[in-house]
PDB file of C-alpha atoms in Angstrom:
ATOM      1  CA  UNK M  12      -9.097  -4.230 -52.606  1.00 91.00           C
ATOM      2  CA  UNK M  13      -7.999  -6.302 -49.634  1.00 97.00           C
ATOM      3  CA  UNK M  14     -10.644  -7.019 -46.964  1.00 98.00           C
ATOM      4  CA  UNK M  15      -9.272  -7.773 -43.503  1.00 98.00           C
ATOM      5  CA  UNK M  16     -11.219  -8.818 -40.418  1.00 98.00           C
ATOM      6  CA  UNK M  17     -10.173  -7.589 -36.986  1.00 97.00           C
ATOM      7  CA  UNK M  18      -8.406 -10.198 -34.858  1.00 97.00           C
ATOM      8  CA  UNK M  19     -11.301 -10.141 -32.408  1.00 96.00           C
ATOM      9  CA  UNK M  20     -14.877  -9.144 -33.238  1.00 95.00           C
ATOM     10  CA  UNK M  21     -18.502 -10.198 -33.062  1.00 91.00           C
ATOM     11  CA  UNK M  22     -20.396 -12.385 -30.619  1.00 90.00           C
ATOM     12  CA  UNK M  23     -19.057 -12.236 -27.083  1.00 90.00           C
ATOM     13  CA  UNK M  24     -19.528 -15.035 -24.558  1.00 91.00           C
ATOM     14  CA  UNK M  25     -22.632 -13.474 -22.980  1.00 93.00           C
ATOM     15  CA  UNK M  26     -24.412 -12.878 -26.294  1.00 94.00           C
ATOM     16  CA  UNK M  27     -23.547 -16.318 -27.665  1.00 94.00           C
ATOM     17  CA  UNK M  28     -24.874 -17.868 -24.446  1.00 96.00           C
ATOM     18  CA  UNK M  29     -28.085 -15.800 -24.617  1.00 96.00           C
ATOM     19  CA  UNK M  30     -28.741 -16.732 -28.254  1.00 96.00           C
ATOM     20  CA  UNK M  31     -28.217 -20.423 -27.472  1.00 96.00           C
ATOM     21  CA  UNK M  32     -30.652 -20.107 -24.539  1.00 97.00           C
ATOM     22  CA  UNK M  33     -33.238 -18.483 -26.827  1.00 97.00           C
ATOM     23  CA  UNK M  34     -32.789 -21.133 -29.516  1.00 97.00           C
ATOM     24  CA  UNK M  35     -33.491 -23.845 -26.935  1.00 97.00           C
ATOM     25  CA  UNK M  36     -36.522 -21.961 -25.536  1.00 96.00           C
ATOM     26  CA  UNK M  37     -38.998 -21.994 -28.414  1.00 95.00           C
ATOM     27  CA  UNK M  38     -42.213 -20.009 -27.999  1.00 94.00           C
ATOM     28  CA  UNK M  39     -40.816 -17.954 -25.102  1.00 96.00           C
ATOM     29  CA  UNK M  40     -40.769 -14.156 -24.885  1.00 96.00           C
ATOM     30  CA  UNK M  41     -37.971 -11.870 -23.763  1.00 96.00           C
ATOM     31  CA  UNK M  42     -38.566  -8.837 -21.571  1.00 93.00           C
ATOM     32  CA  UNK M  43     -37.029  -6.229 -23.868  1.00 91.00           C
ATOM     33  CA  UNK M  44     -34.837  -7.220 -26.856  1.00 93.00           C
ATOM     34  CA  UNK M  45     -32.574 -10.163 -25.964  1.00 95.00           C
ATOM     35  CA  UNK M  46     -29.540  -8.422 -27.518  1.00 93.00           C
ATOM     36  CA  UNK M  47     -28.903  -5.175 -29.395  1.00 90.00           C
ATOM     37  CA  UNK M  48     -29.069  -6.461 -32.952  1.00 93.00           C
ATOM     38  CA  UNK M  49     -32.438  -6.128 -34.742  1.00 92.00           C
ATOM     39  CA  UNK M  50     -31.632  -8.651 -37.490  1.00 93.00           C
ATOM     40  CA  UNK M  51     -30.678 -11.371 -35.025  1.00 94.00           C
ATOM     41  CA  UNK M  52     -33.851 -10.578 -33.048  1.00 95.00           C
ATOM     42  CA  UNK M  53     -35.835 -11.053 -36.278  1.00 95.00           C
ATOM     43  CA  UNK M  54     -34.111 -14.410 -36.918  1.00 96.00           C
ATOM     44  CA  UNK M  55     -34.980 -15.683 -33.436  1.00 97.00           C
ATOM     45  CA  UNK M  56     -38.611 -14.629 -33.892  1.00 97.00           C
ATOM     46  CA  UNK M  57     -38.876 -16.254 -37.316  1.00 97.00           C
ATOM     47  CA  UNK M  58     -37.043 -19.510 -36.612  1.00 97.00           C
ATOM     48  CA  UNK M  59     -37.806 -20.112 -32.921  1.00 97.00           C
ATOM     49  CA  UNK M  60     -40.882 -17.969 -32.208  1.00 97.00           C
ATOM     50  CA  UNK M  61     -38.919 -16.134 -29.527  1.00 97.00           C
ATOM     51  CA  UNK M  62     -40.311 -12.607 -29.509  1.00 94.00           C
ATOM     52  CA  UNK M  63     -39.940  -9.712 -27.125  1.00 92.00           C
ATOM     53  CA  UNK M  64     -42.353  -7.607 -25.130  1.00 94.00           C
ATOM     54  CA  UNK M  65     -41.601  -4.045 -24.047  1.00 90.00           C
ATOM     55  CA  UNK M  66     -43.068  -4.156 -20.562  1.00 90.00           C
ATOM     56  CA  UNK M  67     -44.269  -6.396 -17.760  1.00 91.00           C
ATOM     57  CA  UNK M  68     -47.838  -5.302 -18.518  1.00 91.00           C
ATOM     58  CA  UNK M  69     -47.594  -7.114 -21.862  1.00 91.00           C
ATOM     59  CA  UNK M  70     -46.886 -10.454 -20.191  1.00 92.00           C
ATOM     60  CA  UNK M  71     -50.386 -11.901 -20.033  1.00 88.00           C
ATOM     61  CA  UNK M  72     -51.710 -15.252 -18.754  1.00 86.00           C
ATOM     62  CA  UNK M  73     -51.055 -16.893 -22.140  1.00 89.00           C
ATOM     63  CA  UNK M  74     -47.304 -16.419 -21.776  1.00 92.00           C
ATOM     64  CA  UNK M  75     -45.660 -19.276 -19.907  1.00 92.00           C
ATOM     65  CA  UNK M  76     -41.914 -18.674 -20.345  1.00 95.00           C
ATOM     66  CA  UNK M  77     -39.979 -15.418 -20.094  1.00 97.00           C
ATOM     67  CA  UNK M  78     -36.306 -14.950 -20.918  1.00 97.00           C
ATOM     68  CA  UNK M  79     -34.419 -12.236 -19.023  1.00 96.00           C
ATOM     69  CA  UNK M  80     -32.409 -10.291 -21.590  1.00 94.00           C
ATOM     70  CA  UNK M  81     -28.588 -10.263 -21.771  1.00 95.00           C
ATOM     71  CA  UNK M  82     -28.443  -6.769 -20.247  1.00 94.00           C
ATOM     72  CA  UNK M  83     -30.502  -7.864 -17.239  1.00 95.00           C
ATOM     73  CA  UNK M  84     -33.563  -6.113 -15.846  1.00 95.00           C
ATOM     74  CA  UNK M  85     -34.177  -3.932 -12.763  1.00 96.00           C
ATOM     75  CA  UNK M  86     -34.436  -5.909  -9.539  1.00 95.00           C
ATOM     76  CA  UNK M  87     -38.014  -4.819  -8.834  1.00 95.00           C
ATOM     77  CA  UNK M  88     -39.065  -5.986 -12.320  1.00 94.00           C
ATOM     78  CA  UNK M  89     -37.546  -9.374 -11.596  1.00 93.00           C
ATOM     79  CA  UNK M  90     -39.609  -9.596  -8.407  1.00 93.00           C
ATOM     80  CA  UNK M  91     -42.786  -8.624 -10.284  1.00 93.00           C
ATOM     81  CA  UNK M  92     -41.976 -11.218 -12.932  1.00 92.00           C
ATOM     82  CA  UNK M  93     -41.792 -13.913 -10.244  1.00 92.00           C
ATOM     83  CA  UNK M  94     -45.262 -12.883  -9.054  1.00 92.00           C
ATOM     84  CA  UNK M  95     -46.669 -13.699 -12.487  1.00 90.00           C
ATOM     85  CA  UNK M  96     -45.886 -17.405 -11.927  1.00 89.00           C
ATOM     86  CA  UNK M  97     -44.132 -17.815 -15.275  1.00 94.00           C
ATOM     87  CA  UNK M  98     -41.046 -19.905 -15.950  1.00 96.00           C
ATOM     88  CA  UNK M  99     -38.107 -17.471 -15.797  1.00 96.00           C
ATOM     89  CA  UNK M 100     -35.100 -18.283 -17.973  1.00 97.00           C
ATOM     90  CA  UNK M 101     -32.195 -16.054 -16.997  1.00 96.00           C
ATOM     91  CA  UNK M 102     -29.988 -15.053 -19.944  1.00 96.00           C
ATOM     92  CA  UNK M 103     -28.344 -12.132 -18.117  1.00 96.00           C
ATOM     93  CA  UNK M 104     -24.672 -12.027 -19.069  1.00 95.00           C
ATOM     94  CA  UNK M 105     -22.467 -13.124 -16.125  1.00 93.00           C
ATOM     95  CA  UNK M 106     -20.310 -10.042 -16.742  1.00 94.00           C
ATOM     96  CA  UNK M 107     -23.416  -7.876 -16.217  1.00 96.00           C
ATOM     97  CA  UNK M 108     -24.339  -9.703 -13.026  1.00 96.00           C
ATOM     98  CA  UNK M 109     -20.943  -8.813 -11.577  1.00 97.00           C
ATOM     99  CA  UNK M 110     -21.593  -5.026 -11.234  1.00 98.00           C
ATOM    100  CA  UNK M 111     -25.119  -5.789  -9.990  1.00 98.00           C
ATOM    101  CA  UNK M 112     -23.652  -7.857  -7.132  1.00 98.00           C
ATOM    102  CA  UNK M 113     -20.950  -5.278  -6.384  1.00 98.00           C
ATOM    103  CA  UNK M 114     -23.454  -2.414  -6.191  1.00 98.00           C
ATOM    104  CA  UNK M 115     -25.690  -4.374  -3.835  1.00 98.00           C
ATOM    105  CA  UNK M 116     -22.814  -5.401  -1.550  1.00 98.00           C
ATOM    106  CA  UNK M 117     -21.049  -2.017  -1.453  1.00 98.00           C
ATOM    107  CA  UNK M 118     -24.256  -0.029  -0.929  1.00 98.00           C
ATOM    108  CA  UNK M 119     -25.112  -2.294   2.024  1.00 98.00           C
ATOM    109  CA  UNK M 120     -21.685  -1.412   3.426  1.00 97.00           C
ATOM    110  CA  UNK M 121     -22.504   2.309   3.285  1.00 97.00           C
ATOM    111  CA  UNK M 122     -20.637   3.295   0.128  1.00 98.00           C
ATOM    112  CA  UNK M 123     -21.883   5.888  -2.324  1.00 98.00           C
ATOM    113  CA  UNK M 124     -22.066   4.301  -5.788  1.00 98.00           C
ATOM    114  CA  UNK M 125     -20.627   5.877  -8.937  1.00 98.00           C
ATOM    115  CA  UNK M 126     -21.419   4.114 -12.189  1.00 98.00           C
ATOM    116  CA  UNK M 127     -19.561   5.010 -15.375  1.00 98.00           C
ATOM    117  CA  UNK M 128     -22.039   4.538 -18.202  1.00 96.00           C
ATOM    118  CA  UNK M 129     -25.187   5.648 -19.989  1.00 95.00           C
ATOM    119  CA  UNK M 130     -28.060   6.088 -17.531  1.00 95.00           C
ATOM    120  CA  UNK M 131     -30.571   5.287 -20.298  1.00 94.00           C
ATOM    121  CA  UNK M 132     -28.941   1.962 -21.176  1.00 94.00           C
ATOM    122  CA  UNK M 133     -30.872  -1.116 -19.934  1.00 94.00           C
ATOM    123  CA  UNK M 134     -27.732  -2.598 -18.356  1.00 96.00           C
ATOM    124  CA  UNK M 135     -27.202   0.509 -16.235  1.00 97.00           C
ATOM    125  CA  UNK M 136     -30.864   0.737 -15.241  1.00 96.00           C
ATOM    126  CA  UNK M 137     -30.559  -2.803 -13.949  1.00 97.00           C
ATOM    127  CA  UNK M 138     -27.268  -2.212 -12.114  1.00 98.00           C
ATOM    128  CA  UNK M 139     -28.616   0.940 -10.424  1.00 98.00           C
ATOM    129  CA  UNK M 140     -31.602  -0.979  -9.076  1.00 97.00           C
ATOM    130  CA  UNK M 141     -29.379  -3.204  -6.932  1.00 98.00           C
ATOM    131  CA  UNK M 142     -28.368  -0.373  -4.614  1.00 98.00           C
ATOM    132  CA  UNK M 143     -30.074  -0.462  -1.207  1.00 97.00           C
ATOM    133  CA  UNK M 144     -29.980   3.354  -0.968  1.00 96.00           C
ATOM    134  CA  UNK M 145     -30.469   6.262  -3.380  1.00 95.00           C
ATOM    135  CA  UNK M 146     -26.872   7.553  -3.366  1.00 97.00           C
ATOM    136  CA  UNK M 147     -26.208   6.214  -6.863  1.00 98.00           C
ATOM    137  CA  UNK M 148     -24.710   8.478  -9.524  1.00 98.00           C
ATOM    138  CA  UNK M 149     -24.338   7.622 -13.218  1.00 98.00           C
ATOM    139  CA  UNK M 150     -21.785   9.698 -15.132  1.00 98.00           C
ATOM    140  CA  UNK M 151     -19.988   9.724 -18.467  1.00 97.00           C
ATOM    141  CA  UNK M 152     -17.240  12.245 -17.664  1.00 96.00           C
ATOM    142  CA  UNK M 153     -15.332  13.684 -14.666  1.00 96.00           C
ATOM    143  CA  UNK M 154     -17.026  17.037 -15.285  1.00 96.00           C
ATOM    144  CA  UNK M 155     -20.334  15.569 -14.135  1.00 97.00           C
ATOM    145  CA  UNK M 156     -18.771  14.622 -10.789  1.00 96.00           C
ATOM    146  CA  UNK M 157     -17.861  18.229  -9.980  1.00 93.00           C
ATOM    147  CA  UNK M 158     -21.475  19.045  -9.158  1.00 90.00           C
ATOM    148  CA  UNK M 159     -22.120  15.947  -7.051  1.00 94.00           C
ATOM    149  CA  UNK M 160     -21.535  15.919  -3.285  1.00 92.00           C
ATOM    150  CA  UNK M 161     -20.278  12.444  -2.449  1.00 96.00           C
ATOM    151  CA  UNK M 162     -19.548  10.924   0.935  1.00 93.00           C
ATOM    152  CA  UNK M 163     -15.990   9.866   1.753  1.00 90.00           C
ATOM    153  CA  UNK M 164     -16.597   6.171   0.951  1.00 97.00           C
ATOM    154  CA  UNK M 165     -17.165   5.565  -2.760  1.00 98.00           C
ATOM    155  CA  UNK M 166     -17.434   2.416  -4.871  1.00 98.00           C
ATOM    156  CA  UNK M 167     -17.053   2.680  -8.648  1.00 98.00           C
ATOM    157  CA  UNK M 168     -18.183   0.291 -11.383  1.00 98.00           C
ATOM    158  CA  UNK M 169     -18.365   0.632 -15.170  1.00 98.00           C
ATOM    159  CA  UNK M 170     -20.806  -0.368 -17.863  1.00 96.00           C
ATOM    160  CA  UNK M 171     -19.333  -3.563 -19.298  1.00 93.00           C
ATOM    161  CA  UNK M 172     -18.888  -2.172 -22.818  1.00 89.00           C
ATOM    162  CA  UNK M 173     -17.256   1.205 -22.161  1.00 90.00           C
ATOM    163  CA  UNK M 174     -13.714   2.307 -23.104  1.00 88.00           C
ATOM    164  CA  UNK M 175     -11.125   1.693 -20.382  1.00 90.00           C
ATOM    165  CA  UNK M 176      -9.413   5.018 -21.154  1.00 92.00           C
ATOM    166  CA  UNK M 177     -12.600   6.908 -20.298  1.00 94.00           C
ATOM    167  CA  UNK M 178     -13.148   4.851 -17.151  1.00 96.00           C
ATOM    168  CA  UNK M 179      -9.657   5.769 -15.946  1.00 97.00           C
ATOM    169  CA  UNK M 180     -10.549   9.469 -16.213  1.00 97.00           C
ATOM    170  CA  UNK M 181     -13.465   8.900 -13.829  1.00 98.00           C
ATOM    171  CA  UNK M 182     -11.472   6.836 -11.332  1.00 98.00           C
ATOM    172  CA  UNK M 183      -8.482   9.211 -11.403  1.00 97.00           C
ATOM    173  CA  UNK M 184     -10.736  12.158 -10.570  1.00 97.00           C
ATOM    174  CA  UNK M 185     -12.304  10.319  -7.638  1.00 97.00           C
ATOM    175  CA  UNK M 186      -8.990   9.097  -6.246  1.00 96.00           C
ATOM    176  CA  UNK M 187      -7.579  12.624  -6.343  1.00 96.00           C
ATOM    177  CA  UNK M 188     -10.591  14.104  -4.547  1.00 96.00           C
ATOM    178  CA  UNK M 189     -11.807  11.505  -2.036  1.00 95.00           C
ATOM    179  CA  UNK M 190     -10.172   9.500   0.759  1.00 93.00           C
ATOM    180  CA  UNK M 191     -11.612   6.040   0.147  1.00 97.00           C
ATOM    181  CA  UNK M 192     -12.407   4.891  -3.383  1.00 98.00           C
ATOM    182  CA  UNK M 193     -13.061   1.243  -4.208  1.00 98.00           C
ATOM    183  CA  UNK M 194     -12.577   0.695  -7.949  1.00 98.00           C
ATOM    184  CA  UNK M 195     -13.979  -2.415  -9.636  1.00 98.00           C
ATOM    185  CA  UNK M 196     -13.004  -3.249 -13.185  1.00 96.00           C
ATOM    186  CA  UNK M 197     -16.306  -4.450 -14.626  1.00 96.00           C
ATOM    187  CA  UNK M 198     -15.476  -3.863 -18.304  1.00 93.00           C
ATOM    188  CA  UNK M 199     -15.557  -7.338 -19.843  1.00 91.00           C
ATOM    189  CA  UNK M 200     -12.575  -8.975 -21.547  1.00 86.00           C
ATOM    190  CA  UNK M 201     -14.353  -9.258 -24.888  1.00 87.00           C
ATOM    191  CA  UNK M 202     -14.786  -5.487 -24.930  1.00 86.00           C
ATOM    192  CA  UNK M 203     -11.050  -4.982 -24.312  1.00 87.00           C
ATOM    193  CA  UNK M 204     -10.108  -7.459 -27.033  1.00 93.00           C
ATOM    194  CA  UNK M 205     -12.512  -6.097 -29.653  1.00 94.00           C
ATOM    195  CA  UNK M 206     -11.482  -2.502 -28.978  1.00 93.00           C
ATOM    196  CA  UNK M 207      -7.749  -3.302 -29.126  1.00 95.00           C
ATOM    197  CA  UNK M 208      -8.269  -5.223 -32.371  1.00 97.00           C
ATOM    198  CA  UNK M 209     -10.212  -2.431 -34.069  1.00 97.00           C
ATOM    199  CA  UNK M 210      -7.649   0.131 -32.901  1.00 97.00           C
ATOM    200  CA  UNK M 211      -4.830  -1.922 -34.457  1.00 97.00           C
ATOM    201  CA  UNK M 212      -6.610  -2.647 -37.740  1.00 98.00           C
ATOM    202  CA  UNK M 213      -7.887   0.909 -38.239  1.00 98.00           C
ATOM    203  CA  UNK M 214      -4.297   2.162 -38.175  1.00 98.00           C
ATOM    204  CA  UNK M 215      -3.533  -0.102 -41.130  1.00 97.00           C
ATOM    205  CA  UNK M 216      -6.762   0.192 -43.114  1.00 98.00           C
ATOM    206  CA  UNK M 217      -7.901   2.958 -45.468  1.00 98.00           C
ATOM    207  CA  UNK M 218     -11.528   2.386 -44.506  1.00 98.00           C
ATOM    208  CA  UNK M 219     -13.260   0.548 -41.658  1.00 98.00           C
ATOM    209  CA  UNK M 220     -16.740  -0.967 -41.760  1.00 98.00           C
ATOM    210  CA  UNK M 221     -18.171  -1.566 -38.285  1.00 98.00           C
ATOM    211  CA  UNK M 222     -21.160  -3.918 -38.293  1.00 97.00           C
ATOM    212  CA  UNK M 223     -23.833  -3.903 -35.627  1.00 95.00           C
ATOM    213  CA  UNK M 224     -27.007  -2.454 -34.209  1.00 92.00           C
ATOM    214  CA  UNK M 225     -27.245   1.327 -34.096  1.00 90.00           C
ATOM    215  CA  UNK M 226     -28.587   0.931 -30.542  1.00 88.00           C
ATOM    216  CA  UNK M 227     -25.581  -1.120 -29.423  1.00 90.00           C
ATOM    217  CA  UNK M 228     -23.237   0.670 -27.014  1.00 87.00           C
ATOM    218  CA  UNK M 229     -20.224  -1.557 -27.680  1.00 90.00           C
ATOM    219  CA  UNK M 230     -20.678  -1.269 -31.458  1.00 94.00           C
ATOM    220  CA  UNK M 231     -20.683   2.538 -31.210  1.00 94.00           C
ATOM    221  CA  UNK M 232     -17.508   2.342 -29.112  1.00 92.00           C
ATOM    222  CA  UNK M 233     -15.794   0.339 -31.877  1.00 96.00           C
ATOM    223  CA  UNK M 234     -16.936   2.876 -34.460  1.00 97.00           C
ATOM    224  CA  UNK M 235     -15.630   5.797 -32.374  1.00 95.00           C
ATOM    225  CA  UNK M 236     -12.234   4.120 -32.022  1.00 95.00           C
ATOM    226  CA  UNK M 237     -12.007   3.281 -35.734  1.00 98.00           C
ATOM    227  CA  UNK M 238     -12.867   6.774 -36.948  1.00 97.00           C
ATOM    228  CA  UNK M 239      -9.989   8.207 -34.909  1.00 97.00           C
ATOM    229  CA  UNK M 240      -7.623   6.497 -37.342  1.00 97.00           C
ATOM    230  CA  UNK M 241      -9.346   6.237 -40.727  1.00 98.00           C
ATOM    231  CA  UNK M 242     -12.559   6.786 -42.662  1.00 98.00           C
ATOM    232  CA  UNK M 243     -15.161   4.635 -40.914  1.00 98.00           C
ATOM    233  CA  UNK M 244     -18.821   3.670 -41.253  1.00 98.00           C
ATOM    234  CA  UNK M 245     -21.286   1.950 -38.936  1.00 98.00           C
ATOM    235  CA  UNK M 246     -23.821  -0.253 -40.735  1.00 97.00           C
ATOM    236  CA  UNK M 247     -26.599  -2.589 -39.621  1.00 96.00           C
ATOM    237  CA  UNK M 248     -27.052  -4.511 -42.872  1.00 95.00           C
ATOM    238  CA  UNK M 249     -25.797  -4.801 -46.455  1.00 96.00           C
ATOM    239  CA  UNK M 250     -28.347  -2.297 -47.823  1.00 96.00           C
ATOM    240  CA  UNK M 251     -26.340   0.515 -46.192  1.00 97.00           C
ATOM    241  CA  UNK M 252     -23.129  -0.258 -48.090  1.00 98.00           C
ATOM    242  CA  UNK M 253     -22.231   2.547 -50.534  1.00 97.00           C
ATOM    243  CA  UNK M 254     -19.833   1.687 -53.354  1.00 96.00           C
ATOM    244  CA  UNK M 255     -18.499   5.265 -53.398  1.00 97.00           C
ATOM    245  CA  UNK M 256     -16.919   4.697 -49.972  1.00 98.00           C
ATOM    246  CA  UNK M 257     -14.388   2.318 -51.483  1.00 97.00           C
ATOM    247  CA  UNK M 258     -13.019   4.441 -54.329  1.00 96.00           C
ATOM    248  CA  UNK M 259      -9.213   4.650 -54.205  1.00 95.00           C
ATOM    249  CA  UNK M 260      -9.104   2.451 -51.101  1.00 96.00           C
ATOM    250  CA  UNK M 261      -6.580  -0.397 -50.788  1.00 97.00           C
ATOM    251  CA  UNK M 262      -7.459  -2.031 -47.458  1.00 98.00           C
ATOM    252  CA  UNK M 263     -10.943  -2.354 -45.960  1.00 98.00           C
ATOM    253  CA  UNK M 264     -11.041  -3.366 -42.300  1.00 98.00           C
ATOM    254  CA  UNK M 265     -14.032  -5.201 -40.830  1.00 98.00           C
ATOM    255  CA  UNK M 266     -15.151  -5.335 -37.214  1.00 98.00           C
ATOM    256  CA  UNK M 267     -18.452  -6.094 -35.543  1.00 97.00           C
ATOM    257  CA  UNK M 268     -20.169  -5.470 -32.236  1.00 94.00           C
ATOM    258  CA  UNK M 269     -20.642  -8.105 -29.559  1.00 92.00           C
ATOM    259  CA  UNK M 270     -24.268  -8.677 -30.623  1.00 93.00           C
ATOM    260  CA  UNK M 271     -23.463  -9.098 -34.326  1.00 95.00           C
ATOM    261  CA  UNK M 272     -23.807 -12.658 -35.705  1.00 94.00           C
ATOM    262  CA  UNK M 273     -21.224 -14.118 -38.086  1.00 95.00           C
ATOM    263  CA  UNK M 274     -23.826 -14.701 -40.806  1.00 95.00           C
ATOM    264  CA  UNK M 275     -24.400 -10.947 -40.998  1.00 96.00           C
ATOM    265  CA  UNK M 276     -20.660 -10.198 -41.143  1.00 97.00           C
ATOM    266  CA  UNK M 277     -20.266 -12.583 -44.090  1.00 96.00           C
ATOM    267  CA  UNK M 278     -23.298 -11.100 -45.828  1.00 96.00           C
ATOM    268  CA  UNK M 279     -21.820  -7.606 -45.656  1.00 97.00           C
ATOM    269  CA  UNK M 280     -18.383  -8.782 -46.793  1.00 97.00           C
ATOM    270  CA  UNK M 281     -20.047 -10.379 -49.829  1.00 97.00           C
ATOM    271  CA  UNK M 282     -21.798  -7.073 -50.572  1.00 97.00           C
ATOM    272  CA  UNK M 283     -18.508  -5.172 -50.347  1.00 97.00           C
ATOM    273  CA  UNK M 284     -16.883  -7.614 -52.758  1.00 96.00           C
ATOM    274  CA  UNK M 285     -19.822  -7.202 -55.108  1.00 96.00           C
ATOM    275  CA  UNK M 286     -19.661  -3.392 -55.258  1.00 95.00           C
ATOM    276  CA  UNK M 287     -15.861  -3.265 -55.520  1.00 92.00           C
TER     277      UNK M 287
END
């Protein structure tokens, strides 16, 4: 069986930067998981003593350095963190900071804010917090907009890891129904490239293995794209590989989420070779 990697996959700029920051910040803590990959989080804890805490309340006087996670944190949490007099190391992805800045600026200018994304995702919670008013609406489909009464001035941003096709459905609805709509393309380039690559490879492959955290939005997007074209599986580690998946398969495609390290990709490829 032939194993082929997607042309673009794995660590994006923001994640690579955050991991490098963590590796050079031994004995620090992160407020929430640094990235959405549990095995990489375990590696950082084991090798660099960089662990995470779930809440501000868990940052006690013994903690001296705090890393802000790649997805960012709500603005009020950042202010509270400053009050604790700890050293703050900001690992927020620059592509995540962009929608934060847009939401703050456009809300100050009187625009209603529409965010395309998952309201429970830490990135979106952070972006929402930068609005200076409460006219902020998080949606995943145009249907959700039908029940929202918006003002005539609307600014739209997207979660950085969403599918552009789905974002266009949101923006098209708004443009058809409102007079002034400011659309900002905040989906990062790495997301575009990884999604295009998995779309291309899944049309050629008999089976796709998508590697990444089950809690990773961009990894799930890759999986959803792949399964449109061929039999596909989302796995976090090599223990999930099932040899029965590969019976009568000629080409196995490999892709990985933006928080998935290369060492894990190679480990899973070795497991696939072993069982086939």
